[in-house]
PDB file of C-alpha atoms and ligand atoms in Angstrom:
ATOM      1  CA  MET A1182      11.619 -38.621 105.483  1.00  0.00           C
ATOM      2  CA  LYS A1183      11.378 -41.792 103.447  1.00  0.00           C
ATOM      3  CA  HIS A1184       9.211 -44.646 104.601  1.00  0.00           C
ATOM      4  CA  GLN A1185      12.125 -47.043 105.231  1.00  0.00           C
ATOM      5  CA  GLU A1186      13.874 -44.404 107.298  1.00  0.00           C
ATOM      6  CA  PHE A1187      10.678 -43.828 109.226  1.00  0.00           C
ATOM      7  CA  LEU A1188      10.317 -47.564 109.867  1.00  0.00           C
ATOM      8  CA  SER A1189      13.854 -47.896 111.168  1.00  0.00           C
ATOM      9  CA  ALA A1190      13.258 -44.921 113.461  1.00  0.00           C
ATOM     10  CA  LEU A1191      10.210 -46.667 114.949  1.00  0.00           C
ATOM     11  CA  ASP A1192      10.635 -48.739 118.075  1.00  0.00           C
ATOM     12  CA  GLN A1193       8.135 -51.422 117.115  1.00  0.00           C
ATOM     13  CA  PRO A1194       8.489 -53.582 120.260  1.00  0.00           C
ATOM     14  CA  ARG A1195       7.634 -50.566 122.436  1.00  0.00           C
ATOM     15  CA  ILE A1196       4.579 -49.851 120.328  1.00  0.00           C
ATOM     16  CA  VAL A1197       3.417 -53.468 120.546  1.00  0.00           C
ATOM     17  CA  SER A1198       3.879 -53.328 124.337  1.00  0.00           C
ATOM     18  CA  ALA A1199       1.802 -50.163 124.446  1.00  0.00           C
ATOM     19  CA  ILE A1200      -1.008 -51.937 122.597  1.00  0.00           C
ATOM     20  CA  GLU A1201      -0.785 -54.870 124.996  1.00  0.00           C
ATOM     21  CA  GLY A1202      -0.865 -52.476 127.940  1.00  0.00           C
ATOM     22  CA  ALA A1203      -3.883 -50.586 126.613  1.00  0.00           C
ATOM     23  CA  GLU A1204      -5.734 -53.825 125.887  1.00  0.00           C
ATOM     24  CA  LYS A1205      -5.237 -54.937 129.499  1.00  0.00           C
ATOM     25  CA  ARG A1206      -7.729 -52.257 130.482  1.00  0.00           C
ATOM     26  CA  THR A1207     -10.287 -52.576 127.731  1.00  0.00           C
ATOM     27  CA  ALA A1208     -12.170 -55.222 125.787  1.00  0.00           C
ATOM     28  CA  GLY A1209     -11.470 -53.098 122.709  1.00  0.00           C
ATOM     29  CA  GLU A1210      -8.839 -54.025 120.144  1.00  0.00           C
ATOM     30  CA  ILE A1211      -6.249 -51.565 118.899  1.00  0.00           C
ATOM     31  CA  ARG A1212      -4.195 -51.914 115.729  1.00  0.00           C
ATOM     32  CA  VAL A1213      -1.606 -49.698 114.070  1.00  0.00           C
ATOM     33  CA  HIS A1214      -1.049 -49.642 110.316  1.00  0.00           C
ATOM     34  CA  VAL A1215       1.790 -47.816 108.546  1.00  0.00           C
ATOM     35  CA  GLN A1216       2.245 -47.136 104.842  1.00  0.00           C
ATOM     36  CA  PRO A1217       4.174 -44.408 103.001  1.00  0.00           C
ATOM     37  CA  LYS A1218       1.460 -42.534 101.128  1.00  0.00           C
ATOM     38  CA  VAL A1219      -2.128 -42.476 100.082  1.00  0.00           C
ATOM     39  CA  VAL A1220      -2.447 -41.935  96.343  1.00  0.00           C
ATOM     40  CA  GLY A1221      -5.584 -41.473  94.290  1.00  0.00           C
ATOM     41  CA  ALA A1222      -8.116 -41.930  97.078  1.00  0.00           C
ATOM     42  CA  GLU A1223      -9.335 -40.340 100.262  1.00  0.00           C
ATOM     43  CA  ILE A1224      -7.199 -41.398 103.191  1.00  0.00           C
ATOM     44  CA  ARG A1225     -10.334 -42.344 105.136  1.00  0.00           C
ATOM     45  CA  THR A1226     -11.461 -44.674 102.349  1.00  0.00           C
ATOM     46  CA  VAL A1227      -8.064 -46.374 102.291  1.00  0.00           C
ATOM     47  CA  ALA A1228      -8.135 -46.655 106.076  1.00  0.00           C
ATOM     48  CA  GLU A1229     -11.592 -48.250 105.898  1.00  0.00           C
ATOM     49  CA  LYS A1230     -10.313 -50.817 103.402  1.00  0.00           C
ATOM     50  CA  THR A1231      -7.349 -51.564 105.643  1.00  0.00           C
ATOM     51  CA  PHE A1232      -9.709 -51.937 108.593  1.00  0.00           C
ATOM     52  CA  GLU A1233     -11.668 -54.489 106.631  1.00  0.00           C
ATOM     53  CA  ARG A1234      -8.574 -56.320 105.331  1.00  0.00           C
ATOM     54  CA  LEU A1235      -7.197 -56.693 108.853  1.00  0.00           C
ATOM     55  CA  GLY A1236     -10.407 -58.410 109.908  1.00  0.00           C
ATOM     56  CA  MET A1237     -11.195 -55.575 112.267  1.00  0.00           C
ATOM     57  CA  THR A1238     -14.912 -55.636 111.459  1.00  0.00           C
ATOM     58  CA  LYS A1239     -15.075 -59.146 112.931  1.00  0.00           C
ATOM     59  CA  THR A1240     -14.609 -58.460 116.638  1.00  0.00           C
ATOM     60  CA  ALA A1241     -17.484 -59.695 118.800  1.00  0.00           C
ATOM     61  CA  ALA A1242     -18.414 -56.286 120.222  1.00  0.00           C
ATOM     62  CA  ARG A1243     -17.382 -54.346 117.099  1.00  0.00           C
ATOM     63  CA  ASN A1244     -14.929 -52.405 119.210  1.00  0.00           C
ATOM     64  CA  GLY A1245     -11.746 -52.360 117.125  1.00  0.00           C
ATOM     65  CA  VAL A1246      -9.784 -49.133 116.672  1.00  0.00           C
ATOM     66  CA  LEU A1247      -7.300 -48.600 113.871  1.00  0.00           C
ATOM     67  CA  LEU A1248      -4.593 -45.969 113.913  1.00  0.00           C
ATOM     68  CA  PHE A1249      -3.761 -45.522 110.221  1.00  0.00           C
ATOM     69  CA  ILE A1250      -0.509 -43.712 109.444  1.00  0.00           C
ATOM     70  CA  ALA A1251       0.728 -42.490 106.053  1.00  0.00           C
ATOM     71  CA  SER A1252       4.343 -41.852 107.033  1.00  0.00           C
ATOM     72  CA  GLU A1253       5.549 -39.765 104.082  1.00  0.00           C
ATOM     73  CA  ASP A1254       2.312 -37.810 103.871  1.00  0.00           C
ATOM     74  CA  ARG A1255       2.350 -37.279 107.641  1.00  0.00           C
ATOM     75  CA  ARG A1256      -1.350 -37.955 107.689  1.00  0.00           C
ATOM     76  CA  PHE A1257      -3.348 -40.013 110.153  1.00  0.00           C
ATOM     77  CA  VAL A1258      -6.788 -41.466 110.584  1.00  0.00           C
ATOM     78  CA  ILE A1259      -8.249 -43.149 113.621  1.00  0.00           C
ATOM     79  CA  LEU A1260     -11.164 -45.412 112.797  1.00  0.00           C
ATOM     80  CA  GLY A1261     -13.431 -46.980 115.356  1.00  0.00           C
ATOM     81  CA  ASP A1262     -15.787 -49.820 114.507  1.00  0.00           C
ATOM     82  CA  LYS A1263     -19.586 -49.580 114.717  1.00  0.00           C
ATOM     83  CA  GLY A1264     -19.797 -50.462 118.388  1.00  0.00           C
ATOM     84  CA  ILE A1265     -17.586 -47.510 119.228  1.00  0.00           C
ATOM     85  CA  ASP A1266     -19.120 -45.006 116.832  1.00  0.00           C
ATOM     86  CA  GLU A1267     -22.509 -45.673 118.413  1.00  0.00           C
ATOM     87  CA  LYS A1268     -21.171 -44.688 121.820  1.00  0.00           C
ATOM     88  CA  VAL A1269     -18.666 -41.919 121.388  1.00  0.00           C
ATOM     89  CA  PRO A1270     -19.295 -38.257 120.607  1.00  0.00           C
ATOM     90  CA  ALA A1271     -18.374 -36.727 117.252  1.00  0.00           C
ATOM     91  CA  GLY A1272     -14.804 -35.522 117.098  1.00  0.00           C
ATOM     92  CA  PHE A1273     -13.823 -38.179 119.603  1.00  0.00           C
ATOM     93  CA  TRP A1274     -10.499 -38.943 117.935  1.00  0.00           C
ATOM     94  CA  ASP A1275      -9.597 -35.441 116.760  1.00  0.00           C
ATOM     95  CA  GLU A1276      -7.674 -34.477 119.871  1.00  0.00           C
ATOM     96  CA  ILE A1277      -5.527 -37.608 119.640  1.00  0.00           C
ATOM     97  CA  ILE A1278      -4.773 -36.871 115.974  1.00  0.00           C
ATOM     98  CA  ALA A1279      -3.887 -33.249 116.791  1.00  0.00           C
ATOM     99  CA  LYS A1280      -1.379 -34.354 119.435  1.00  0.00           C
ATOM    100  CA  LEU A1281       0.066 -37.012 117.141  1.00  0.00           C
ATOM    101  CA  THR A1282       0.562 -34.431 114.398  1.00  0.00           C
ATOM    102  CA  ILE A1283       2.631 -32.276 116.757  1.00  0.00           C
ATOM    103  CA  ARG A1284       4.681 -35.262 117.898  1.00  0.00           C
ATOM    104  CA  PHE A1285       5.474 -36.179 114.291  1.00  0.00           C
ATOM    105  CA  LYS A1286       6.533 -32.590 113.579  1.00  0.00           C
ATOM    106  CA  ASN A1287       9.041 -33.037 116.398  1.00  0.00           C
ATOM    107  CA  SER A1288      10.149 -36.416 114.980  1.00  0.00           C
ATOM    108  CA  GLU A1289       8.831 -38.119 118.131  1.00  0.00           C
ATOM    109  CA  PHE A1290       7.310 -40.961 116.154  1.00  0.00           C
ATOM    110  CA  THR A1291       7.387 -43.808 118.650  1.00  0.00           C
ATOM    111  CA  ASP A1292       6.430 -41.629 121.610  1.00  0.00           C
ATOM    112  CA  GLY A1293       3.644 -40.009 119.615  1.00  0.00           C
ATOM    113  CA  ILE A1294       2.171 -43.339 118.574  1.00  0.00           C
ATOM    114  CA  ILE A1295       2.434 -44.702 122.120  1.00  0.00           C
ATOM    115  CA  GLU A1296       0.696 -41.602 123.448  1.00  0.00           C
ATOM    116  CA  ALA A1297      -2.085 -42.036 120.865  1.00  0.00           C
ATOM    117  CA  ILE A1298      -2.497 -45.711 121.801  1.00  0.00           C
ATOM    118  CA  GLY A1299      -2.648 -44.789 125.487  1.00  0.00           C
ATOM    119  CA  ALA A1300      -5.279 -42.128 124.863  1.00  0.00           C
ATOM    120  CA  ALA A1301      -7.333 -44.446 122.658  1.00  0.00           C
ATOM    121  CA  GLY A1302      -7.089 -47.128 125.348  1.00  0.00           C
ATOM    122  CA  GLU A1303      -8.314 -44.717 128.011  1.00  0.00           C
ATOM    123  CA  HIS A1304     -11.293 -43.727 125.907  1.00  0.00           C
ATOM    124  CA  LEU A1305     -12.076 -47.345 125.076  1.00  0.00           C
ATOM    125  CA  GLU A1306     -11.881 -48.383 128.718  1.00  0.00           C
ATOM    126  CA  ARG A1307     -14.714 -46.018 129.525  1.00  0.00           C
ATOM    127  CA  TYR A1308     -17.075 -47.638 127.023  1.00  0.00           C
ATOM    128  CA  PHE A1309     -15.666 -51.158 126.863  1.00  0.00           C
ATOM    129  CA  PRO A1310     -14.065 -52.117 130.180  1.00  0.00           C
ATOM    130  CA  ARG A1311     -12.100 -55.315 130.048  1.00  0.00           C
ATOM    131  CA  GLN A1312     -14.033 -58.444 131.022  1.00  0.00           C
ATOM    132  CA  ALA A1313     -12.611 -61.340 133.035  1.00  0.00           C
ATOM    133  CA  ASP A1314     -12.883 -63.646 130.022  1.00  0.00           C
ATOM    134  CA  ASP A1315     -11.254 -61.193 127.629  1.00  0.00           C
ATOM    135  CA  VAL A1316      -9.867 -62.643 124.409  1.00  0.00           C
ATOM    136  CA  ASP A1317      -7.118 -60.932 122.411  1.00  0.00           C
ATOM    137  CA  GLU A1318      -9.049 -60.969 119.150  1.00  0.00           C
ATOM    138  CA  LEU A1319      -6.598 -59.153 116.889  1.00  0.00           C
ATOM    139  CA  SER A1320      -2.820 -59.244 116.625  1.00  0.00           C
ATOM    140  CA  ASN A1321      -0.963 -56.467 118.423  1.00  0.00           C
ATOM    141  CA  ALA A1322       1.753 -56.337 115.761  1.00  0.00           C
ATOM    142  CA  ILE A1323       2.065 -53.250 113.578  1.00  0.00           C
ATOM    143  CA  ASP A1324       0.747 -53.837 110.079  1.00  0.00           C
ATOM    144  CA  VAL A1325       3.319 -52.438 107.661  1.00  0.00           C
ATOM    145  CA  SER A1326       2.819 -51.895 103.932  1.00  0.00           C
ATOM    146  CA  ASP A1327       5.682 -50.718 101.772  1.00  0.00           C
ATOM    147  CA  GLU A1328       3.392 -48.978  99.320  1.00  0.00           C
TER     148      GLU A1328
HETATM  149 CA1   CA B1880      -5.054 -57.197 120.341  1.00  0.00          CA
END
């Protein structure tokens, strides 16, 4: 499936609502990035650069989580910032990625992403419960690159 086709199949408002919903329970910040492919570099390295570019290393508690999606490659990375990596066990995100992979195989893109956001939110809530003075530090919009 081509990237544009993938994008038109995505229900972006529902995904943004899912991020809002997850962030109501946690002080953490969740972002979703979509691009067609990763060429000439490790996907994790590209995801790290995206994390940086989106200003995700600048949250106060270093508790941003990025779901990075290469739509045509059908590959995913979930990156947590320092504050999260210090607290969570190794392999923390693997189960979410495994489920997302199955969802994408079934062309359940929106539902898969929403499920991943929900699961990430649940995990985050455990380590970073929402505070009364919570600030929405990062946009909830999906970051889309066409290449
Ligand atoms: Ca946010």
